[in-house]
Amino acid sequence: MANDQSQDARLVRIDDLRRCLAVAFERLQLTPEDAEGLAGLLVDSELRGHSDHGVAALGVLATFYRDGKLTPRPRVRVLQQSDAAILFDGDRGCGPGLPTRAMRWCIDRARDRGGMAAAAVRDWQLLVAAPYARLAAEAGLIGFACTNFVPLVAPPGGRTAVFGTNPFAYGLPAGRHPPVVLDVATTVSSMQKVRLAAQQGEPVPEGIIFDHAGRPITDPGAFLEGGLLAPLGYPHAPHKGFGLALFVDALGGVLSGAGFAQGVAGGAAGSFLWAL
């Protein structure tokens, strides 16, 4: 932000920005603790260069809360639990609260057992996968987190959306160095980046979006009218991204009971996390 010299750039203190976002989420009826956690997640994404999942996400989240797609004060429940696995119901919540709790549970169980522990989370918007994989890596373990999303991607050669952006992240401990973290979507671009381009009236590069008929386009406005996202590997190997999306959907959606493929459209997403 400090290096942005554009006319509309504005320099703000990080703490002030975080507090401003927290106040906005509190006005959407989130508890102060959850509001601060969600605000911190957006600021962290902003500082890491992912502006599409940063401050710009506030408007989308506010709409979801007002429309009832997200629950501001969810009632989290443990549905099943064993020595090395746990299943949560998130009641359409959002933010770092429940997935952080789930990953910490995995970390504790993996340490106690000297093996692997896994958690599935139903009906919760993960937003970003990296922080939870990083949490395990900072604890000296290998971490993984993934989540499915509403259908936006068609099979190679098709034009009917089946899977979402379905991001996943791995975290590897690196001794005295910061953890190595990989966080990627199974699409060429996130939906939010395309939405930002539409808001700014700018085209997107070729090979990222299609219209409702499956034709390549660069107009983000046309994409928002029922378009599709290109899977990772497009145009030469779109089956790679589509295949990865399928497995994320199986882990996040099927194991959690949140929904699979087009079944996600009518409900909240599901997530899967583990530590080893």
PDB file of C-alpha atoms in Angstrom:
ATOM      1  CA  MET A   1       0.000   0.000   0.000  1.00  0.00           C
ATOM      2  CA  ALA A   2       2.845   2.353   0.820  1.00  0.00           C
ATOM      3  CA  ASN A   3       4.287   1.954  -2.687  1.00  0.00           C
ATOM      4  CA  ASP A   4       0.999   2.598  -4.477  1.00  0.00           C
ATOM      5  CA  GLN A   5       1.278   6.061  -5.967  1.00  0.00           C
ATOM      6  CA  SER A   6      -2.045   6.051  -7.830  1.00  0.00           C
ATOM      7  CA  GLN A   7      -4.426   8.944  -7.351  1.00  0.00           C
ATOM      8  CA  ASP A   8      -6.897   6.890  -5.337  1.00  0.00           C
ATOM      9  CA  ALA A   9      -4.274   5.342  -3.027  1.00  0.00           C
ATOM     10  CA  ARG A  10      -4.641   6.019   0.675  1.00  0.00           C
ATOM     11  CA  LEU A  11      -2.097   5.184   3.362  1.00  0.00           C
ATOM     12  CA  VAL A  12      -3.592   3.883   6.602  1.00  0.00           C
ATOM     13  CA  ARG A  13      -2.232   2.329   9.766  1.00  0.00           C
ATOM     14  CA  ILE A  14      -2.639  -1.422   9.914  1.00  0.00           C
ATOM     15  CA  ASP A  15      -4.157  -1.339  13.398  1.00  0.00           C
ATOM     16  CA  ASP A  16      -6.652   1.319  12.333  1.00  0.00           C
ATOM     17  CA  LEU A  17      -7.646  -0.716   9.292  1.00  0.00           C
ATOM     18  CA  ARG A  18      -8.088  -3.859  11.361  1.00  0.00           C
ATOM     19  CA  ARG A  19     -10.212  -2.028  13.909  1.00  0.00           C
ATOM     20  CA  CYS A  20     -12.350  -0.404  11.201  1.00  0.00           C
ATOM     21  CA  LEU A  21     -13.100  -3.808   9.683  1.00  0.00           C
ATOM     22  CA  ALA A  22     -13.847  -5.283  13.099  1.00  0.00           C
ATOM     23  CA  VAL A  23     -16.365  -2.514  13.810  1.00  0.00           C
ATOM     24  CA  ALA A  24     -18.036  -3.182  10.450  1.00  0.00           C
ATOM     25  CA  PHE A  25     -18.376  -6.879  11.274  1.00  0.00           C
ATOM     26  CA  GLU A  26     -19.710  -6.110  14.750  1.00  0.00           C
ATOM     27  CA  ARG A  27     -22.420  -3.997  13.122  1.00  0.00           C
ATOM     28  CA  LEU A  28     -23.306  -7.082  11.108  1.00  0.00           C
ATOM     29  CA  GLN A  29     -23.999  -8.730  14.486  1.00  0.00           C
ATOM     30  CA  LEU A  30     -20.789 -10.769  14.841  1.00  0.00           C
ATOM     31  CA  THR A  31     -19.401 -11.123  18.353  1.00  0.00           C
ATOM     32  CA  PRO A  32     -16.402  -8.853  19.089  1.00  0.00           C
ATOM     33  CA  GLU A  33     -14.102 -11.895  19.141  1.00  0.00           C
ATOM     34  CA  ASP A  34     -15.302 -13.228  15.789  1.00  0.00           C
ATOM     35  CA  ALA A  35     -15.319  -9.729  14.283  1.00  0.00           C
ATOM     36  CA  GLU A  36     -11.696  -9.189  15.274  1.00  0.00           C
ATOM     37  CA  GLY A  37     -10.699 -12.600  13.958  1.00  0.00           C
ATOM     38  CA  LEU A  38     -12.350 -12.063  10.574  1.00  0.00           C
ATOM     39  CA  ALA A  39     -10.920  -8.551  10.323  1.00  0.00           C
ATOM     40  CA  GLY A  40      -7.463  -9.925  11.093  1.00  0.00           C
ATOM     41  CA  LEU A  41      -7.827 -12.544   8.371  1.00  0.00           C
ATOM     42  CA  LEU A  42      -8.691  -9.924   5.728  1.00  0.00           C
ATOM     43  CA  VAL A  43      -5.823  -7.664   6.787  1.00  0.00           C
ATOM     44  CA  ASP A  44      -3.389 -10.603   6.747  1.00  0.00           C
ATOM     45  CA  SER A  45      -4.467 -11.439   3.188  1.00  0.00           C
ATOM     46  CA  GLU A  46      -4.073  -7.782   2.202  1.00  0.00           C
ATOM     47  CA  LEU A  47      -0.545  -7.589   3.607  1.00  0.00           C
ATOM     48  CA  ARG A  48       0.460 -10.791   1.830  1.00  0.00           C
ATOM     49  CA  GLY A  49      -0.533  -9.284  -1.500  1.00  0.00           C
ATOM     50  CA  HIS A  50      -3.893 -11.040  -1.914  1.00  0.00           C
ATOM     51  CA  SER A  51      -6.097  -7.974  -2.133  1.00  0.00           C
ATOM     52  CA  ASP A  52      -8.967  -9.981  -3.616  1.00  0.00           C
ATOM     53  CA  HIS A  53      -9.289 -11.770  -0.271  1.00  0.00           C
ATOM     54  CA  GLY A  54      -8.437  -8.666   1.714  1.00  0.00           C
ATOM     55  CA  VAL A  55     -10.397  -5.489   2.409  1.00  0.00           C
ATOM     56  CA  ALA A  56     -12.274  -5.871  -0.875  1.00  0.00           C
ATOM     57  CA  ALA A  57     -13.993  -8.975   0.516  1.00  0.00           C
ATOM     58  CA  LEU A  58     -15.877  -6.877   3.087  1.00  0.00           C
ATOM     59  CA  GLY A  59     -18.653  -5.931   0.651  1.00  0.00           C
ATOM     60  CA  VAL A  60     -19.274  -9.527  -0.445  1.00  0.00           C
ATOM     61  CA  LEU A  61     -19.301 -10.816   3.133  1.00  0.00           C
ATOM     62  CA  ALA A  62     -21.640  -8.026   4.247  1.00  0.00           C
ATOM     63  CA  THR A  63     -24.074  -9.021   1.494  1.00  0.00           C
ATOM     64  CA  PHE A  64     -23.901 -12.682   2.542  1.00  0.00           C
ATOM     65  CA  TYR A  65     -24.624 -11.804   6.174  1.00  0.00           C
ATOM     66  CA  ARG A  66     -27.517  -9.528   5.271  1.00  0.00           C
ATOM     67  CA  ASP A  67     -29.001 -12.100   2.889  1.00  0.00           C
ATOM     68  CA  GLY A  68     -28.809 -14.850   5.484  1.00  0.00           C
ATOM     69  CA  LYS A  69     -26.273 -16.930   3.560  1.00  0.00           C
ATOM     70  CA  LEU A  70     -23.921 -16.564   6.528  1.00  0.00           C
ATOM     71  CA  THR A  71     -24.804 -16.705  10.232  1.00  0.00           C
ATOM     72  CA  PRO A  72     -23.229 -13.906  12.299  1.00  0.00           C
ATOM     73  CA  ARG A  73     -23.435 -15.868  15.558  1.00  0.00           C
ATOM     74  CA  PRO A  74     -23.264 -19.539  14.569  1.00  0.00           C
ATOM     75  CA  ARG A  75     -23.909 -22.386  16.995  1.00  0.00           C
ATOM     76  CA  VAL A  76     -20.931 -24.675  16.444  1.00  0.00           C
ATOM     77  CA  ARG A  77     -21.433 -28.350  17.301  1.00  0.00           C
ATOM     78  CA  VAL A  78     -19.227 -31.427  17.408  1.00  0.00           C
ATOM     79  CA  LEU A  79     -21.124 -34.100  15.477  1.00  0.00           C
ATOM     80  CA  GLN A  80     -18.666 -36.979  15.715  1.00  0.00           C
ATOM     81  CA  GLN A  81     -15.292 -37.547  17.324  1.00  0.00           C
ATOM     82  CA  SER A  82     -12.749 -40.346  17.568  1.00  0.00           C
ATOM     83  CA  ASP A  83      -9.137 -40.517  18.729  1.00  0.00           C
ATOM     84  CA  ALA A  84      -7.810 -39.042  15.487  1.00  0.00           C
ATOM     85  CA  ALA A  85     -10.786 -37.473  13.674  1.00  0.00           C
ATOM     86  CA  ILE A  86     -13.504 -34.947  14.419  1.00  0.00           C
ATOM     87  CA  LEU A  87     -16.517 -33.546  12.546  1.00  0.00           C
ATOM     88  CA  PHE A  88     -17.914 -30.074  13.239  1.00  0.00           C
ATOM     89  CA  ASP A  89     -21.135 -28.408  12.160  1.00  0.00           C
ATOM     90  CA  GLY A  90     -20.455 -24.707  11.606  1.00  0.00           C
ATOM     91  CA  ASP A  91     -24.046 -23.426  11.229  1.00  0.00           C
ATOM     92  CA  ARG A  92     -23.084 -21.282   8.199  1.00  0.00           C
ATOM     93  CA  GLY A  93     -20.409 -19.335  10.005  1.00  0.00           C
ATOM     94  CA  CYS A  94     -17.366 -17.646   8.507  1.00  0.00           C
ATOM     95  CA  GLY A  95     -13.814 -16.708   9.408  1.00  0.00           C
ATOM     96  CA  PRO A  96     -10.904 -18.163  11.360  1.00  0.00           C
ATOM     97  CA  GLY A  97     -12.738 -19.141  14.554  1.00  0.00           C
ATOM     98  CA  LEU A  98     -13.857 -22.703  13.834  1.00  0.00           C
ATOM     99  CA  PRO A  99     -11.133 -23.765  11.367  1.00  0.00           C
ATOM    100  CA  THR A 100      -8.485 -22.518  13.808  1.00  0.00           C
ATOM    101  CA  ARG A 101     -10.122 -24.575  16.543  1.00  0.00           C
ATOM    102  CA  ALA A 102     -10.255 -27.576  14.194  1.00  0.00           C
ATOM    103  CA  MET A 103      -6.591 -27.338  13.199  1.00  0.00           C
ATOM    104  CA  ARG A 104      -5.454 -26.879  16.794  1.00  0.00           C
ATOM    105  CA  TRP A 105      -7.391 -30.012  17.663  1.00  0.00           C
ATOM    106  CA  CYS A 106      -5.547 -31.834  14.876  1.00  0.00           C
ATOM    107  CA  ILE A 107      -2.195 -30.520  16.076  1.00  0.00           C
ATOM    108  CA  ASP A 108      -2.813 -31.627  19.660  1.00  0.00           C
ATOM    109  CA  ARG A 109      -4.030 -35.088  18.647  1.00  0.00           C
ATOM    110  CA  ALA A 110      -1.210 -35.612  16.145  1.00  0.00           C
ATOM    111  CA  ARG A 111       1.353 -34.763  18.816  1.00  0.00           C
ATOM    112  CA  ASP A 112      -0.276 -36.969  21.423  1.00  0.00           C
ATOM    113  CA  ARG A 113      -0.552 -39.946  19.082  1.00  0.00           C
ATOM    114  CA  GLY A 114       2.632 -39.418  17.116  1.00  0.00           C
ATOM    115  CA  GLY A 115       0.664 -39.691  13.880  1.00  0.00           C
ATOM    116  CA  MET A 116      -1.981 -37.914  11.833  1.00  0.00           C
ATOM    117  CA  ALA A 117      -5.241 -36.266  12.929  1.00  0.00           C
ATOM    118  CA  ALA A 118      -7.979 -34.905  10.680  1.00  0.00           C
ATOM    119  CA  ALA A 119     -10.971 -32.597  10.998  1.00  0.00           C
ATOM    120  CA  ALA A 120     -13.945 -32.022   8.710  1.00  0.00           C
ATOM    121  CA  VAL A 121     -16.033 -28.860   8.993  1.00  0.00           C
ATOM    122  CA  ARG A 122     -19.576 -28.634   7.594  1.00  0.00           C
ATOM    123  CA  ASP A 123     -21.344 -25.413   6.617  1.00  0.00           C
ATOM    124  CA  TRP A 124     -18.566 -22.906   7.198  1.00  0.00           C
ATOM    125  CA  GLN A 125     -16.873 -20.425   4.853  1.00  0.00           C
ATOM    126  CA  LEU A 126     -13.115 -20.944   5.144  1.00  0.00           C
ATOM    127  CA  LEU A 127     -12.289 -17.977   2.842  1.00  0.00           C
ATOM    128  CA  VAL A 128      -8.528 -18.630   2.870  1.00  0.00           C
ATOM    129  CA  ALA A 129      -6.790 -21.985   3.352  1.00  0.00           C
ATOM    130  CA  ALA A 130      -3.186 -20.918   4.024  1.00  0.00           C
ATOM    131  CA  PRO A 131      -3.482 -19.682   7.646  1.00  0.00           C
ATOM    132  CA  TYR A 132      -4.551 -23.115   8.900  1.00  0.00           C
ATOM    133  CA  ALA A 133      -1.863 -25.062   7.052  1.00  0.00           C
ATOM    134  CA  ARG A 134       0.611 -22.466   8.342  1.00  0.00           C
ATOM    135  CA  LEU A 135      -0.660 -22.985  11.884  1.00  0.00           C
ATOM    136  CA  ALA A 136       0.355 -26.655  11.745  1.00  0.00           C
ATOM    137  CA  ALA A 137       3.711 -25.847  10.168  1.00  0.00           C
ATOM    138  CA  GLU A 138       4.484 -23.303  12.877  1.00  0.00           C
ATOM    139  CA  ALA A 139       3.842 -26.073  15.389  1.00  0.00           C
ATOM    140  CA  GLY A 140       6.446 -28.247  13.665  1.00  0.00           C
ATOM    141  CA  LEU A 141       3.966 -30.427  11.761  1.00  0.00           C
ATOM    142  CA  ILE A 142       2.894 -30.780   8.145  1.00  0.00           C
ATOM    143  CA  GLY A 143      -0.495 -29.152   7.651  1.00  0.00           C
ATOM    144  CA  PHE A 144      -3.181 -29.330   4.986  1.00  0.00           C
ATOM    145  CA  ALA A 145      -6.459 -27.466   4.515  1.00  0.00           C
ATOM    146  CA  CYS A 146      -8.966 -27.365   1.672  1.00  0.00           C
ATOM    147  CA  THR A 147     -12.523 -26.216   1.029  1.00  0.00           C
ATOM    148  CA  ASN A 148     -15.102 -26.549  -1.715  1.00  0.00           C
ATOM    149  CA  PHE A 149     -17.211 -23.752  -3.158  1.00  0.00           C
ATOM    150  CA  VAL A 150     -20.296 -23.078  -5.286  1.00  0.00           C
ATOM    151  CA  PRO A 151     -20.020 -24.438  -8.870  1.00  0.00           C
ATOM    152  CA  LEU A 152     -18.106 -22.174 -11.239  1.00  0.00           C
ATOM    153  CA  VAL A 153     -16.064 -24.635 -13.300  1.00  0.00           C
ATOM    154  CA  ALA A 154     -17.280 -26.892 -16.132  1.00  0.00           C
ATOM    155  CA  PRO A 155     -15.650 -30.183 -17.130  1.00  0.00           C
ATOM    156  CA  PRO A 156     -13.139 -29.894 -19.995  1.00  0.00           C
ATOM    157  CA  GLY A 157     -15.206 -29.432 -23.131  1.00  0.00           C
ATOM    158  CA  GLY A 158     -18.397 -28.752 -21.191  1.00  0.00           C
ATOM    159  CA  ARG A 159     -20.348 -25.623 -20.311  1.00  0.00           C
ATOM    160  CA  THR A 160     -22.230 -26.609 -17.136  1.00  0.00           C
ATOM    161  CA  ALA A 161     -20.569 -25.611 -13.859  1.00  0.00           C
ATOM    162  CA  VAL A 162     -19.809 -28.578 -11.619  1.00  0.00           C
ATOM    163  CA  PHE A 163     -17.071 -27.609  -9.147  1.00  0.00           C
ATOM    164  CA  GLY A 164     -15.951 -24.414  -7.429  1.00  0.00           C
ATOM    165  CA  THR A 165     -12.581 -22.720  -7.135  1.00  0.00           C
ATOM    166  CA  ASN A 166     -11.851 -25.336  -4.426  1.00  0.00           C
ATOM    167  CA  PRO A 167      -8.576 -24.002  -2.965  1.00  0.00           C
ATOM    168  CA  PHE A 168      -6.139 -26.066  -0.922  1.00  0.00           C
ATOM    169  CA  ALA A 169      -3.000 -25.314   1.069  1.00  0.00           C
ATOM    170  CA  TYR A 170      -0.015 -27.221   2.411  1.00  0.00           C
ATOM    171  CA  GLY A 171       2.281 -26.010   5.170  1.00  0.00           C
ATOM    172  CA  LEU A 172       5.772 -27.418   5.781  1.00  0.00           C
ATOM    173  CA  PRO A 173       7.925 -26.594   8.835  1.00  0.00           C
ATOM    174  CA  ALA A 174      11.357 -25.208   7.975  1.00  0.00           C
ATOM    175  CA  GLY A 175      13.257 -25.207  11.258  1.00  0.00           C
ATOM    176  CA  ARG A 176      14.446 -21.740  12.200  1.00  0.00           C
ATOM    177  CA  HIS A 177      13.025 -20.317   8.976  1.00  0.00           C
ATOM    178  CA  PRO A 178       9.401 -19.329   8.333  1.00  0.00           C
ATOM    179  CA  PRO A 179       7.208 -22.226   7.154  1.00  0.00           C
ATOM    180  CA  VAL A 180       6.902 -23.046   3.477  1.00  0.00           C
ATOM    181  CA  VAL A 181       3.238 -22.580   2.528  1.00  0.00           C
ATOM    182  CA  LEU A 182       1.536 -23.329  -0.776  1.00  0.00           C
ATOM    183  CA  ASP A 183      -2.002 -21.970  -1.197  1.00  0.00           C
ATOM    184  CA  VAL A 184      -3.647 -22.318  -4.608  1.00  0.00           C
ATOM    185  CA  ALA A 185      -7.081 -22.475  -6.162  1.00  0.00           C
ATOM    186  CA  THR A 186      -7.892 -25.217  -8.641  1.00  0.00           C
ATOM    187  CA  THR A 187      -8.881 -22.492 -11.103  1.00  0.00           C
ATOM    188  CA  VAL A 188      -6.682 -20.062 -13.030  1.00  0.00           C
ATOM    189  CA  SER A 189      -8.100 -17.185 -10.974  1.00  0.00           C
ATOM    190  CA  SER A 190     -10.263 -16.678  -7.923  1.00  0.00           C
ATOM    191  CA  MET A 191     -13.812 -15.447  -8.449  1.00  0.00           C
ATOM    192  CA  GLN A 192     -13.133 -12.407  -6.292  1.00  0.00           C
ATOM    193  CA  LYS A 193     -10.345 -11.206  -8.609  1.00  0.00           C
ATOM    194  CA  VAL A 194     -12.780 -11.258 -11.511  1.00  0.00           C
ATOM    195  CA  ARG A 195     -15.377  -9.440  -9.414  1.00  0.00           C
ATOM    196  CA  LEU A 196     -12.820  -6.741  -8.554  1.00  0.00           C
ATOM    197  CA  ALA A 197     -11.972  -6.293 -12.230  1.00  0.00           C
ATOM    198  CA  ALA A 198     -15.689  -5.819 -12.969  1.00  0.00           C
ATOM    199  CA  GLN A 199     -15.989  -3.195 -10.236  1.00  0.00           C
ATOM    200  CA  GLN A 200     -12.986  -1.334 -11.652  1.00  0.00           C
ATOM    201  CA  GLY A 201     -14.269  -1.595 -15.225  1.00  0.00           C
ATOM    202  CA  GLU A 202     -11.171  -3.439 -16.397  1.00  0.00           C
ATOM    203  CA  PRO A 203     -10.909  -6.515 -18.636  1.00  0.00           C
ATOM    204  CA  VAL A 204      -9.218  -9.678 -17.413  1.00  0.00           C
ATOM    205  CA  PRO A 205      -6.473 -11.466 -19.359  1.00  0.00           C
ATOM    206  CA  GLU A 206      -7.487 -14.125 -21.852  1.00  0.00           C
ATOM    207  CA  GLY A 207      -7.789 -17.682 -20.638  1.00  0.00           C
ATOM    208  CA  ILE A 208      -9.409 -16.940 -17.268  1.00  0.00           C
ATOM    209  CA  ILE A 209     -13.182 -16.693 -17.822  1.00  0.00           C
ATOM    210  CA  PHE A 210     -15.901 -17.914 -20.196  1.00  0.00           C
ATOM    211  CA  ASP A 211     -19.440 -16.749 -20.847  1.00  0.00           C
ATOM    212  CA  HIS A 212     -22.500 -18.905 -20.085  1.00  0.00           C
ATOM    213  CA  ALA A 213     -22.056 -20.737 -23.402  1.00  0.00           C
ATOM    214  CA  GLY A 214     -18.462 -21.677 -22.643  1.00  0.00           C
ATOM    215  CA  ARG A 215     -16.876 -19.144 -25.007  1.00  0.00           C
ATOM    216  CA  PRO A 216     -13.628 -17.442 -23.858  1.00  0.00           C
ATOM    217  CA  ILE A 217     -14.164 -13.801 -22.884  1.00  0.00           C
ATOM    218  CA  THR A 218     -12.267 -10.971 -21.190  1.00  0.00           C
ATOM    219  CA  ASP A 219     -15.284  -8.966 -19.967  1.00  0.00           C
ATOM    220  CA  PRO A 220     -15.736  -9.691 -16.228  1.00  0.00           C
ATOM    221  CA  GLY A 221     -19.240  -8.241 -16.372  1.00  0.00           C
ATOM    222  CA  ALA A 222     -20.305 -10.988 -18.778  1.00  0.00           C
ATOM    223  CA  PHE A 223     -18.821 -13.579 -16.442  1.00  0.00           C
ATOM    224  CA  LEU A 224     -20.938 -12.304 -13.555  1.00  0.00           C
ATOM    225  CA  GLU A 225     -24.039 -13.011 -15.657  1.00  0.00           C
ATOM    226  CA  GLY A 226     -23.626 -16.777 -15.314  1.00  0.00           C
ATOM    227  CA  GLY A 227     -20.146 -17.352 -16.706  1.00  0.00           C
ATOM    228  CA  LEU A 228     -17.496 -19.943 -15.917  1.00  0.00           C
ATOM    229  CA  LEU A 229     -13.936 -19.930 -14.557  1.00  0.00           C
ATOM    230  CA  ALA A 230     -11.093 -21.705 -16.329  1.00  0.00           C
ATOM    231  CA  PRO A 231      -9.674 -24.700 -14.441  1.00  0.00           C
ATOM    232  CA  LEU A 232      -5.997 -24.722 -13.504  1.00  0.00           C
ATOM    233  CA  GLY A 233      -3.992 -25.951 -16.491  1.00  0.00           C
ATOM    234  CA  TYR A 234      -6.228 -24.351 -19.126  1.00  0.00           C
ATOM    235  CA  PRO A 235      -5.906 -24.378 -22.127  1.00  0.00           C
ATOM    236  CA  HIS A 236      -3.423 -27.228 -22.541  1.00  0.00           C
ATOM    237  CA  ALA A 237      -4.307 -29.445 -19.571  1.00  0.00           C
ATOM    238  CA  PRO A 238      -7.611 -28.333 -18.005  1.00  0.00           C
ATOM    239  CA  HIS A 239      -8.198 -31.860 -16.697  1.00  0.00           C
ATOM    240  CA  LYS A 240      -5.524 -31.219 -14.066  1.00  0.00           C
ATOM    241  CA  GLY A 241      -7.379 -28.390 -12.342  1.00  0.00           C
ATOM    242  CA  PHE A 242     -10.721 -30.121 -12.783  1.00  0.00           C
ATOM    243  CA  GLY A 243      -9.340 -33.324 -11.264  1.00  0.00           C
ATOM    244  CA  LEU A 244      -7.877 -31.475  -8.293  1.00  0.00           C
ATOM    245  CA  ALA A 245     -11.210 -29.725  -7.776  1.00  0.00           C
ATOM    246  CA  LEU A 246     -12.968 -33.094  -7.730  1.00  0.00           C
ATOM    247  CA  PHE A 247     -10.747 -34.406  -4.939  1.00  0.00           C
ATOM    248  CA  VAL A 248     -11.090 -31.219  -2.888  1.00  0.00           C
ATOM    249  CA  ASP A 249     -14.851 -31.486  -3.289  1.00  0.00           C
ATOM    250  CA  ALA A 250     -14.727 -35.084  -2.095  1.00  0.00           C
ATOM    251  CA  LEU A 251     -12.610 -34.208   0.957  1.00  0.00           C
ATOM    252  CA  GLY A 252     -14.308 -30.958   1.914  1.00  0.00           C
ATOM    253  CA  GLY A 253     -17.845 -31.734   0.786  1.00  0.00           C
ATOM    254  CA  VAL A 254     -18.427 -35.480   1.032  1.00  0.00           C
ATOM    255  CA  LEU A 255     -16.514 -36.143   4.254  1.00  0.00           C
ATOM    256  CA  SER A 256     -18.094 -33.184   6.025  1.00  0.00           C
ATOM    257  CA  GLY A 257     -21.582 -33.768   4.634  1.00  0.00           C
ATOM    258  CA  ALA A 258     -21.753 -30.217   3.300  1.00  0.00           C
ATOM    259  CA  GLY A 259     -22.539 -31.176  -0.280  1.00  0.00           C
ATOM    260  CA  PHE A 260     -20.739 -32.314  -3.418  1.00  0.00           C
ATOM    261  CA  ALA A 261     -20.425 -30.631  -6.827  1.00  0.00           C
ATOM    262  CA  GLN A 262     -23.700 -28.907  -7.754  1.00  0.00           C
ATOM    263  CA  GLY A 263     -25.112 -29.828  -4.340  1.00  0.00           C
ATOM    264  CA  VAL A 264     -22.965 -27.065  -2.832  1.00  0.00           C
ATOM    265  CA  ALA A 265     -25.062 -24.391  -4.551  1.00  0.00           C
ATOM    266  CA  GLY A 266     -27.878 -24.779  -2.047  1.00  0.00           C
ATOM    267  CA  GLY A 267     -25.758 -24.732   1.088  1.00  0.00           C
ATOM    268  CA  ALA A 268     -22.553 -23.590   2.720  1.00  0.00           C
ATOM    269  CA  ALA A 269     -19.173 -25.065   1.884  1.00  0.00           C
ATOM    270  CA  GLY A 270     -17.313 -27.833   3.642  1.00  0.00           C
ATOM    271  CA  SER A 271     -13.661 -28.049   4.634  1.00  0.00           C
ATOM    272  CA  PHE A 272     -11.105 -30.708   5.472  1.00  0.00           C
ATOM    273  CA  LEU A 273      -7.960 -30.187   7.535  1.00  0.00           C
ATOM    274  CA  TRP A 274      -5.207 -32.442   8.843  1.00  0.00           C
ATOM    275  CA  ALA A 275      -1.901 -32.297  10.673  1.00  0.00           C
ATOM    276  CA  LEU A 276       0.903 -34.861  10.566  1.00  0.00           C
TER     277      LEU A 276
END
